[in-house]
CSV table of C-alpha atoms and ligand atoms in Angstrom, one decimal:
chain,number,residue,atom,x,y,z
A,43,UNK,CA,96.2,-78.6,-2.7
A,44,UNK,CA,94.6,-77.1,-5.8
A,45,UNK,CA,91.4,-78.2,-4.2
A,46,UNK,CA,92.1,-75.8,-0.8
A,47,UNK,CA,92.7,-72.7,-3.1
A,48,UNK,CA,89.9,-73.4,-5.0
A,49,UNK,CA,87.8,-73.7,-1.7
A,50,UNK,CA,89.3,-71.0,-0.4
A,51,UNK,CA,88.5,-68.8,-3.4
A,52,UNK,CA,84.6,-69.7,-3.4
A,53,UNK,CA,84.6,-69.3,0.5
A,54,UNK,CA,85.6,-65.4,-0.2
A,55,UNK,CA,82.8,-65.1,-2.8
A,56,UNK,CA,80.7,-66.6,-0.5
A,57,UNK,CA,81.4,-64.1,2.2
A,58,UNK,CA,81.2,-61.2,-0.1
A,59,UNK,CA,77.6,-63.0,-0.9
A,60,UNK,CA,76.3,-63.2,2.4
A,61,UNK,CA,77.7,-59.8,3.4
A,62,UNK,CA,75.5,-58.5,0.6
A,63,UNK,CA,72.2,-60.6,0.6
A,64,UNK,CA,69.4,-57.9,1.2
A,65,UNK,CA,66.4,-60.5,1.8
A,66,UNK,CA,65.3,-63.8,2.9
A,67,UNK,CA,65.1,-65.0,-0.3
A,68,UNK,CA,68.7,-63.6,-1.6
A,69,UNK,CA,69.9,-66.2,1.6
A,70,UNK,CA,67.7,-69.0,0.8
A,71,UNK,CA,69.1,-68.6,-3.1
A,72,UNK,CA,72.9,-68.6,-1.7
A,73,UNK,CA,72.2,-71.5,0.5
A,74,UNK,CA,70.7,-73.9,-2.4
A,75,UNK,CA,73.3,-72.5,-4.9
A,76,UNK,CA,76.4,-73.0,-2.8
A,77,UNK,CA,75.5,-75.8,-0.2
A,78,UNK,CA,73.3,-78.1,-2.0
A,79,UNK,CA,74.3,-81.3,-4.4
A,80,UNK,CA,75.4,-78.9,-7.3
A,81,UNK,CA,77.0,-76.5,-5.2
A,82,UNK,CA,80.9,-75.5,-6.1
A,83,UNK,CA,81.5,-76.7,-2.4
A,84,UNK,CA,80.5,-80.1,-3.3
A,85,UNK,CA,81.9,-80.1,-6.6
A,86,UNK,CA,85.1,-79.4,-5.1
A,87,UNK,CA,85.1,-82.3,-2.8
A,88,UNK,CA,84.3,-84.8,-5.3
A,89,UNK,CA,87.7,-84.1,-6.8
A,90,UNK,CA,89.1,-85.6,-3.4
A,91,UNK,CA,89.6,-89.1,-4.5
A,92,UNK,CA,92.2,-87.5,-6.8
A,93,UNK,CA,94.4,-86.3,-4.0
A,94,UNK,CA,96.8,-88.5,-2.2
A,95,UNK,CA,95.7,-90.0,1.6
A,96,UNK,CA,97.9,-87.7,3.1
A,97,UNK,CA,96.3,-84.2,1.6
A,98,UNK,CA,93.1,-85.5,2.0
A,99,UNK,CA,92.5,-85.3,5.9
A,100,UNK,CA,93.6,-81.8,5.5
A,101,UNK,CA,91.0,-81.1,2.2
A,102,UNK,CA,88.0,-82.4,4.4
A,103,UNK,CA,88.8,-80.7,7.6
A,104,UNK,CA,89.3,-77.7,5.7
A,105,UNK,CA,86.3,-78.1,3.9
A,106,UNK,CA,83.9,-79.2,6.9
A,107,UNK,CA,85.2,-76.2,9.0
A,108,UNK,CA,84.6,-73.8,6.0
A,109,UNK,CA,80.8,-75.6,5.3
A,110,UNK,CA,80.4,-75.2,9.5
A,111,UNK,CA,81.4,-71.4,8.9
A,112,UNK,CA,79.6,-70.8,6.2
A,113,UNK,CA,76.5,-72.3,7.6
A,114,UNK,CA,76.6,-70.3,10.7
A,115,UNK,CA,77.1,-67.1,8.7
A,116,UNK,CA,74.2,-67.8,6.8
A,117,UNK,CA,72.3,-68.4,10.1
A,118,UNK,CA,73.4,-64.7,11.1
A,119,UNK,CA,72.2,-63.1,8.7
A,120,UNK,CA,69.2,-64.9,8.2
A,121,UNK,CA,68.2,-64.2,11.4
A,122,UNK,CA,69.2,-60.1,11.6
A,123,UNK,CA,67.3,-60.1,8.2
A,124,UNK,CA,64.5,-61.8,10.3
A,125,UNK,CA,64.5,-59.2,13.1
A,126,UNK,CA,64.6,-56.2,10.1
A,127,UNK,CA,61.8,-57.9,8.3
A,128,UNK,CA,59.7,-58.1,11.5
A,129,UNK,CA,60.5,-54.4,12.5
A,130,UNK,CA,59.4,-53.0,9.3
A,131,UNK,CA,56.4,-55.0,9.5
A,132,UNK,CA,55.7,-54.0,13.0
A,133,UNK,CA,56.8,-50.4,11.6
A,134,UNK,CA,53.7,-50.4,8.8
A,135,UNK,CA,51.3,-51.7,11.2
A,136,UNK,CA,51.9,-49.7,14.5
A,137,UNK,CA,48.6,-48.3,16.1
A,138,UNK,CA,49.1,-45.7,18.0
A,139,UNK,CA,46.4,-45.9,20.8
A,140,UNK,CA,46.6,-42.1,21.7
A,141,UNK,CA,45.0,-41.3,18.5
A,142,UNK,CA,41.0,-41.0,19.2
A,143,UNK,CA,39.0,-43.1,17.9
A,144,UNK,CA,36.6,-42.9,15.1
A,145,UNK,CA,32.7,-43.4,16.4
A,146,UNK,CA,30.9,-46.3,14.7
A,147,UNK,CA,28.2,-44.6,12.6
A,148,UNK,CA,24.8,-46.1,13.8
A,149,UNK,CA,22.2,-45.9,11.8
A,150,UNK,CA,19.0,-45.1,13.2
A,151,UNK,CA,15.0,-45.3,12.0
A,152,UNK,CA,13.6,-43.4,9.5
A,153,UNK,CA,11.7,-40.5,11.0
A,154,UNK,CA,8.5,-42.0,9.6
A,155,UNK,CA,8.9,-45.3,11.7
A,156,UNK,CA,9.6,-43.1,14.5
A,157,UNK,CA,6.4,-41.5,14.5
A,158,UNK,CA,4.9,-44.8,13.5
A,159,UNK,CA,6.5,-46.1,16.5
A,160,UNK,CA,5.7,-43.9,18.6
A,161,UNK,CA,1.6,-44.1,17.4
A,162,UNK,CA,1.5,-48.0,18.0
A,163,UNK,CA,3.4,-47.8,21.4
A,164,UNK,CA,0.2,-45.4,22.4
A,165,UNK,CA,-2.2,-47.5,21.1
A,166,UNK,CA,-0.8,-50.6,22.6
A,167,UNK,CA,-0.6,-48.6,26.3
A,168,UNK,CA,-4.5,-48.4,25.7
A,169,UNK,CA,-5.3,-52.2,25.1
A,170,UNK,CA,-5.0,-52.0,20.9
A,171,UNK,CA,-3.5,-54.8,19.2
A,172,UNK,CA,-1.7,-54.0,16.0
A,173,UNK,CA,-2.4,-55.8,13.1
A,174,UNK,CA,-1.5,-55.5,9.8
A,175,UNK,CA,-2.8,-56.6,6.3
A,176,UNK,CA,-1.5,-57.0,2.6
A,177,UNK,CA,-0.3,-54.1,0.4
A,178,UNK,CA,-1.5,-55.7,-2.8
A,179,UNK,CA,-5.1,-56.0,-1.8
A,180,UNK,CA,-8.3,-57.2,-3.8
A,181,UNK,CA,-10.7,-54.8,-4.9
A,182,UNK,CA,-13.0,-56.9,-2.7
A,183,UNK,CA,-11.6,-55.8,0.7
A,184,UNK,CA,-10.9,-52.6,-0.2
A,185,UNK,CA,-13.7,-51.1,-1.6
A,186,UNK,CA,-16.4,-53.6,-1.9
A,187,UNK,CA,-16.5,-54.2,2.2
A,188,UNK,CA,-15.7,-50.6,2.8
A,189,UNK,CA,-19.5,-49.9,1.5
A,190,UNK,CA,-17.9,-48.8,-1.9
A,191,UNK,CA,-19.8,-51.2,-4.2
A,192,UNK,CA,-18.3,-51.3,-8.5
A,193,UNK,CA,-19.1,-48.0,-10.1
A,194,UNK,CA,-20.0,-46.1,-6.6
A,195,UNK,CA,-19.0,-42.4,-7.3
A,196,UNK,CA,-16.6,-42.3,-4.1
A,197,UNK,CA,-14.3,-44.8,-5.4
A,198,UNK,CA,-12.6,-41.2,-7.0
A,199,UNK,CA,-12.0,-40.1,-3.7
A,200,UNK,CA,-8.9,-42.5,-3.8
A,201,UNK,CA,-7.2,-42.7,-7.7
A,202,UNK,CA,-6.3,-46.4,-7.5
A,203,UNK,CA,-3.4,-48.2,-8.6
A,204,UNK,CA,-5.2,-51.4,-10.6
A,205,UNK,CA,-3.3,-54.5,-11.3
A,206,UNK,CA,-6.3,-56.2,-12.9
A,207,UNK,CA,-9.8,-56.3,-12.5
A,208,UNK,CA,-9.8,-57.7,-9.1
A,209,UNK,CA,-6.2,-56.9,-7.5
A,210,UNK,CA,-5.2,-53.4,-6.7
A,211,UNK,CA,-2.4,-51.6,-4.4
A,212,UNK,CA,-4.6,-50.9,-1.5
A,213,UNK,CA,-5.6,-47.0,-1.2
A,214,UNK,CA,-6.1,-46.9,2.6
A,215,UNK,CA,-5.2,-49.3,5.4
A,216,UNK,CA,-9.7,-49.9,6.4
A,217,UNK,CA,-9.5,-53.5,4.2
A,218,UNK,CA,-7.7,-54.4,7.7
A,219,UNK,CA,-10.9,-53.4,9.3
A,220,UNK,CA,-13.0,-55.9,7.3
A,221,UNK,CA,-10.2,-58.6,7.4
A,222,UNK,CA,-9.9,-58.4,10.9
A,223,UNK,CA,-13.5,-58.1,12.0
A,224,UNK,CA,-14.2,-61.3,9.9
A,225,UNK,CA,-11.7,-63.4,12.4
A,226,UNK,CA,-12.6,-61.5,15.8
A,227,UNK,CA,-14.8,-63.7,17.8
A,228,UNK,CA,-16.8,-60.1,19.6
A,229,UNK,CA,-18.3,-63.1,22.4
A,230,UNK,CA,-15.1,-62.5,24.0
A,231,UNK,CA,-15.3,-58.9,23.9
A,232,UNK,CA,-14.8,-55.6,21.9
A,233,UNK,CA,-12.0,-55.4,18.9
A,234,UNK,CA,-9.5,-52.7,19.5
A,235,UNK,CA,-7.3,-52.4,16.9
A,236,UNK,CA,-5.1,-50.7,15.0
A,237,UNK,CA,-3.5,-51.5,11.6
A,238,UNK,CA,-0.3,-49.2,10.5
A,239,UNK,CA,1.0,-49.7,7.0
A,240,UNK,CA,1.9,-48.3,3.7
A,241,UNK,CA,-0.9,-47.5,1.0
A,242,UNK,CA,-0.7,-46.2,-2.6
A,243,UNK,CA,-3.2,-43.7,-5.1
A,244,UNK,CA,-2.4,-42.3,-8.3
A,245,UNK,CA,-2.1,-38.7,-6.4
A,246,UNK,CA,0.4,-36.2,-8.1
A,247,UNK,CA,3.4,-35.6,-6.1
A,248,UNK,CA,3.4,-32.6,-4.1
A,249,UNK,CA,4.3,-30.7,-1.4
A,250,UNK,CA,1.7,-32.8,0.8
A,251,UNK,CA,0.9,-35.6,-1.2
A,252,UNK,CA,2.9,-39.0,-2.4
A,253,UNK,CA,1.9,-41.8,-4.4
A,254,UNK,CA,3.1,-44.0,-1.7
A,255,UNK,CA,2.4,-42.9,1.8
A,256,UNK,CA,1.6,-44.5,5.3
A,257,UNK,CA,-1.5,-44.4,7.0
A,258,UNK,CA,-2.3,-46.0,10.8
A,259,UNK,CA,-6.1,-47.4,11.0
A,260,UNK,CA,-7.7,-47.5,14.2
A,261,UNK,CA,-10.9,-49.5,14.9
A,262,UNK,CA,-13.2,-50.1,18.1
A,263,UNK,CA,-15.9,-52.1,17.8
A,264,UNK,CA,-18.1,-53.6,20.4
A,265,UNK,CA,-21.5,-52.6,22.4
A,266,UNK,CA,-22.4,-49.2,23.1
A,267,UNK,CA,-19.3,-47.4,21.1
A,268,UNK,CA,-20.1,-44.0,20.7
A,269,UNK,CA,-18.9,-41.0,18.8
A,270,UNK,CA,-17.6,-39.7,22.1
A,271,UNK,CA,-15.3,-42.5,22.3
A,272,UNK,CA,-13.6,-41.8,19.4
A,273,UNK,CA,-13.3,-37.9,20.3
A,274,UNK,CA,-11.8,-38.9,23.7
A,275,UNK,CA,-9.5,-41.6,21.9
A,276,UNK,CA,-8.1,-38.9,19.8
A,277,UNK,CA,-7.8,-36.5,22.4
A,278,UNK,CA,-5.9,-38.6,24.2
A,279,UNK,CA,-3.7,-39.3,20.7
A,280,UNK,CA,-3.2,-35.6,19.9
A,281,UNK,CA,-2.0,-34.5,23.5
A,282,UNK,CA,0.3,-37.5,23.5
A,283,UNK,CA,1.8,-36.5,19.8
A,284,UNK,CA,1.9,-32.9,19.7
A,285,UNK,CA,1.6,-31.9,23.3
A,286,UNK,CA,-1.1,-31.6,26.8
A,287,UNK,CA,-2.0,-28.3,25.5
A,288,UNK,CA,-3.8,-29.4,22.0
A,289,UNK,CA,-7.1,-29.4,21.7
A,290,UNK,CA,-9.3,-31.1,18.9
A,291,UNK,CA,-12.5,-30.7,17.0
A,292,UNK,CA,-14.8,-32.5,14.7
A,293,UNK,CA,-15.9,-31.2,11.8
A,294,UNK,CA,-18.6,-33.3,9.6
A,295,UNK,CA,-17.6,-34.9,6.6
A,296,UNK,CA,-18.2,-37.8,4.3
A,297,UNK,CA,-16.5,-41.3,4.2
A,298,UNK,CA,-18.6,-44.3,2.5
A,299,UNK,CA,-17.8,-46.5,5.4
A,300,UNK,CA,-18.3,-44.5,8.4
A,301,UNK,CA,-21.9,-42.8,9.6
A,302,UNK,CA,-21.6,-40.0,10.5
A,303,UNK,CA,-18.3,-39.3,9.4
A,304,UNK,CA,-16.0,-36.5,11.1
A,305,UNK,CA,-12.5,-34.7,9.8
A,306,UNK,CA,-10.3,-34.1,13.0
A,307,UNK,CA,-8.6,-31.3,13.2
A,308,UNK,CA,-6.1,-30.3,16.0
A,309,UNK,CA,-5.6,-26.6,17.8
A,310,UNK,CA,-2.4,-25.3,15.6
A,311,UNK,CA,1.0,-26.3,17.7
A,312,UNK,CA,3.0,-23.5,16.5
A,313,UNK,CA,0.7,-20.4,17.1
A,314,UNK,CA,-1.8,-22.3,19.8
A,315,UNK,CA,-4.7,-21.0,17.5
A,316,UNK,CA,-4.0,-17.5,17.2
A,317,UNK,CA,-3.5,-18.2,13.2
A,318,UNK,CA,-0.1,-18.6,11.6
A,319,UNK,CA,0.8,-20.0,8.2
A,320,UNK,CA,1.4,-23.5,9.5
A,321,UNK,CA,-2.6,-23.5,10.1
A,322,UNK,CA,-3.4,-21.0,6.9
A,323,UNK,CA,-4.3,-18.5,9.7
A,324,UNK,CA,-7.5,-21.0,10.8
A,325,UNK,CA,-5.9,-21.9,14.3
A,326,UNK,CA,-6.9,-25.3,13.5
A,327,UNK,CA,-4.7,-28.2,11.7
A,328,UNK,CA,-6.6,-31.1,9.9
A,329,UNK,CA,-5.2,-34.0,11.0
A,330,UNK,CA,-7.3,-37.3,10.4
A,331,UNK,CA,-10.7,-38.8,9.1
A,332,UNK,CA,-12.7,-40.8,11.4
A,333,UNK,CA,-16.5,-41.6,12.4
A,334,UNK,CA,-19.0,-44.3,13.4
A,335,UNK,CA,-18.4,-47.8,11.5
A,336,UNK,CA,-21.4,-47.6,8.6
A,337,UNK,CA,-23.6,-50.4,9.7
A,338,UNK,CA,-23.0,-52.2,6.2
A,339,UNK,CA,-19.7,-52.4,7.1
A,340,UNK,CA,-20.4,-54.1,10.1
A,341,UNK,CA,-23.2,-56.2,8.6
A,342,UNK,CA,-21.2,-57.3,5.8
A,343,UNK,CA,-18.7,-59.1,8.6
A,344,UNK,CA,-21.6,-60.7,9.8
A,345,UNK,CA,-22.5,-58.5,12.9
A,346,UNK,CA,-25.7,-57.0,14.0
A,347,UNK,CA,-25.4,-53.5,13.9
A,348,UNK,CA,-28.2,-52.9,16.3
A,349,UNK,CA,-26.2,-54.7,18.6
A,350,UNK,CA,-22.4,-53.5,17.8
A,351,UNK,CA,-21.1,-50.0,17.0
A,352,UNK,CA,-17.9,-49.1,16.4
A,353,UNK,CA,-15.2,-46.4,15.4
A,354,UNK,CA,-12.7,-45.9,12.9
A,355,UNK,CA,-10.5,-43.6,12.1
A,356,UNK,CA,-7.4,-43.2,9.6
A,357,UNK,CA,-4.3,-40.8,9.9
A,358,UNK,CA,-1.4,-40.3,7.9
A,359,UNK,CA,1.5,-40.4,9.8
A,360,UNK,CA,3.6,-38.5,6.9
A,361,UNK,CA,1.2,-35.4,7.6
A,362,UNK,CA,1.5,-36.1,11.7
A,363,UNK,CA,5.8,-35.8,10.8
A,364,UNK,CA,5.2,-32.7,9.0
A,365,UNK,CA,3.1,-31.2,11.3
A,366,UNK,CA,5.5,-32.1,14.2
A,367,UNK,CA,8.5,-31.7,13.2
A,368,UNK,CA,8.0,-29.0,10.6
A,369,UNK,CA,8.7,-30.4,7.2
A,370,UNK,CA,7.6,-28.6,4.9
A,371,UNK,CA,7.6,-31.2,2.0
A,372,UNK,CA,6.8,-34.9,2.2
A,373,UNK,CA,8.9,-35.6,-0.4
A,374,UNK,CA,12.0,-35.2,1.8
A,375,UNK,CA,10.8,-38.4,3.5
A,376,UNK,CA,11.5,-40.2,0.0
A,377,UNK,CA,14.5,-38.7,-1.1
A,378,UNK,CA,16.9,-39.9,1.2
A,379,UNK,CA,18.9,-37.3,1.3
A,380,UNK,CA,21.5,-38.1,4.5
A,381,UNK,CA,21.2,-34.3,5.2
A,382,UNK,CA,17.6,-34.7,6.1
A,383,UNK,CA,17.4,-37.7,7.7
A,384,UNK,CA,20.5,-37.2,9.8
A,385,UNK,CA,17.9,-34.5,11.7
A,386,UNK,CA,16.1,-36.9,13.2
A,387,UNK,CA,18.8,-39.7,14.6
B,682,LIG,C1,-8.9,-42.3,4.2
B,682,LIG,O1,-8.1,-43.2,3.6
B,682,LIG,C2,-10.0,-43.3,5.0
B,682,LIG,N1,-9.7,-44.7,4.9
B,682,LIG,C3,-9.7,-42.6,6.5
B,682,LIG,C4,-10.9,-43.5,7.4
B,682,LIG,C5,-10.7,-44.6,8.2
B,682,LIG,C6,-12.1,-42.6,7.6
B,682,LIG,C7,-11.7,-44.9,8.9
B,682,LIG,C8,-12.9,-42.9,8.3
B,682,LIG,C9,-12.7,-44.1,9.1
B,682,LIG,P1,-8.5,-39.9,3.5
B,682,LIG,O2,-8.4,-40.2,2.2
B,682,LIG,O3,-8.9,-38.8,3.9
B,682,LIG,O4,-9.2,-41.3,4.4
B,682,LIG,O5,-6.8,-40.3,3.8
B,682,LIG,C10,-6.4,-40.8,5.4
B,682,LIG,C11,-5.5,-39.1,5.7
B,682,LIG,O6,-4.1,-39.8,4.7
B,682,LIG,C12,-5.3,-38.2,5.4
B,682,LIG,O7,-5.5,-37.5,6.5
B,682,LIG,C13,-3.8,-37.8,5.3
B,682,LIG,O8,-3.0,-37.4,6.1
B,682,LIG,C14,-3.3,-39.4,4.3
B,682,LIG,N2,-3.5,-38.8,2.9
B,682,LIG,C15,-4.2,-38.9,2.1
B,682,LIG,N3,-3.7,-39.0,1.0
B,682,LIG,C16,-2.3,-38.6,1.2
B,682,LIG,C17,-1.1,-38.7,-0.1
B,682,LIG,N4,-1.5,-38.3,-1.1
B,682,LIG,N5,0.0,-38.5,0.3
B,682,LIG,C18,0.3,-38.5,2.0
B,682,LIG,N6,-0.8,-38.3,2.9
B,682,LIG,C19,-2.2,-38.5,2.1
C-alpha cells in the first residue's frame, strides 16, 4: 500500500500549501501543480496498474476522497482570498460621502469680453445690428475708403503693421463701415450697426497703449441724421455703462473720415467732476472719437451725400474697462495673471 502512503504524504504537503497560500495566484498554481495531469496525484494513480485487484478499490476510494477534499479546501481558500481581495479593494476605493465636495472651477469670460458684450447688448436693444469684419484688411478699406488716400499725412495717426503693400492688420474697426455701407440697401431704411473686434497698431506698449487692443465702431446712416443724434446716443451709452448721473461733452477734433469730428469726454465717475487723479484734475475723461460721416466716405459707397447723412464713433473697450473698474494698466488685460482675471469672475 505504498501508493496510499505516497498519497498521504502528498495530501499533507498540499494542506500545508493551501494553508500558506496568500493569493488567488497561489491557489491557481497549487491547482495546476497538484491536480493537473502532470501532478503527483495523477502520477501516483498511474501506479494502480501494478497493485493487486484486492487493493485497487481501496486506493481508488482514497484517491477520489482525497481529490474531493483537496478540491473543496482549495475552493474554500479561494473564496476566502477573493473576499479579502474585495475588502481590500473596497477599503482602497472607499468614498467618504460626508466629506465636503470640491466645487467645479468654472471659467468666466475675460473682462474685456464682458465689457464688449455689455456694450453690444445695449446697442442691440437700441435696434443696431452687430457686424464684424476681417482683422487682416486691405489698405483700400482700412485707409482709402476712410478718406485717407496714399501719402495722406493723417495715416501717421495710426502706425500700421503692413503685411505687404496692399494688406495690413487693421488699425481701427472703421473699415467695417465701408464694407457694410457697400452692402446695405438704403431704400429699405437706415443702417444702424456696431462693429466690435480686435485692432492692431505699432504703438509702444505702456499703461494706456497696447499694440493689440479692441474697438467698437458705431455707424448710423440715413436721412436727416445729425450731430444731436450722436450726442443723444452716446449719452445713453455713457449712462448705461458708467452710471445714470454721468454727463458727456463733445470737443472739436479731427478724423479724416468724419466732418465735423469730435472727441467725447465723460464726466469723471470717481470725483463727479470735482477733479481727481483719474481725470487728471479736469473733471472729464476722454472715452471715444466720433463725428458726422464725411461726405467723401458716403459717396465712395455710392450714396448721395446730399440725401444721406450719418454719424460714426469708435470707442476703445479696453479703456472703458480700465475706467469702469479702476484698472491702472492696460497690460493687465493681456498678461493672463489669474489673480487679476479672477477679480472679474
Ligand atoms: C479711431 O481709431 C477712429 N477710427 C475712431 C472713429 C471712428 C472716429 C468713427 C470717428 C468716427 P482713435 O485712434 O482715437 O480713433 O482710437 C479710438 C479709441 O481706441 C481711443 O479712444 C482709445 O480708446 C482706443 N485706442 C487707441 N489706441 C489705442 C492703444 N494703442 N491701446 C489701447 N486703446 C487704444
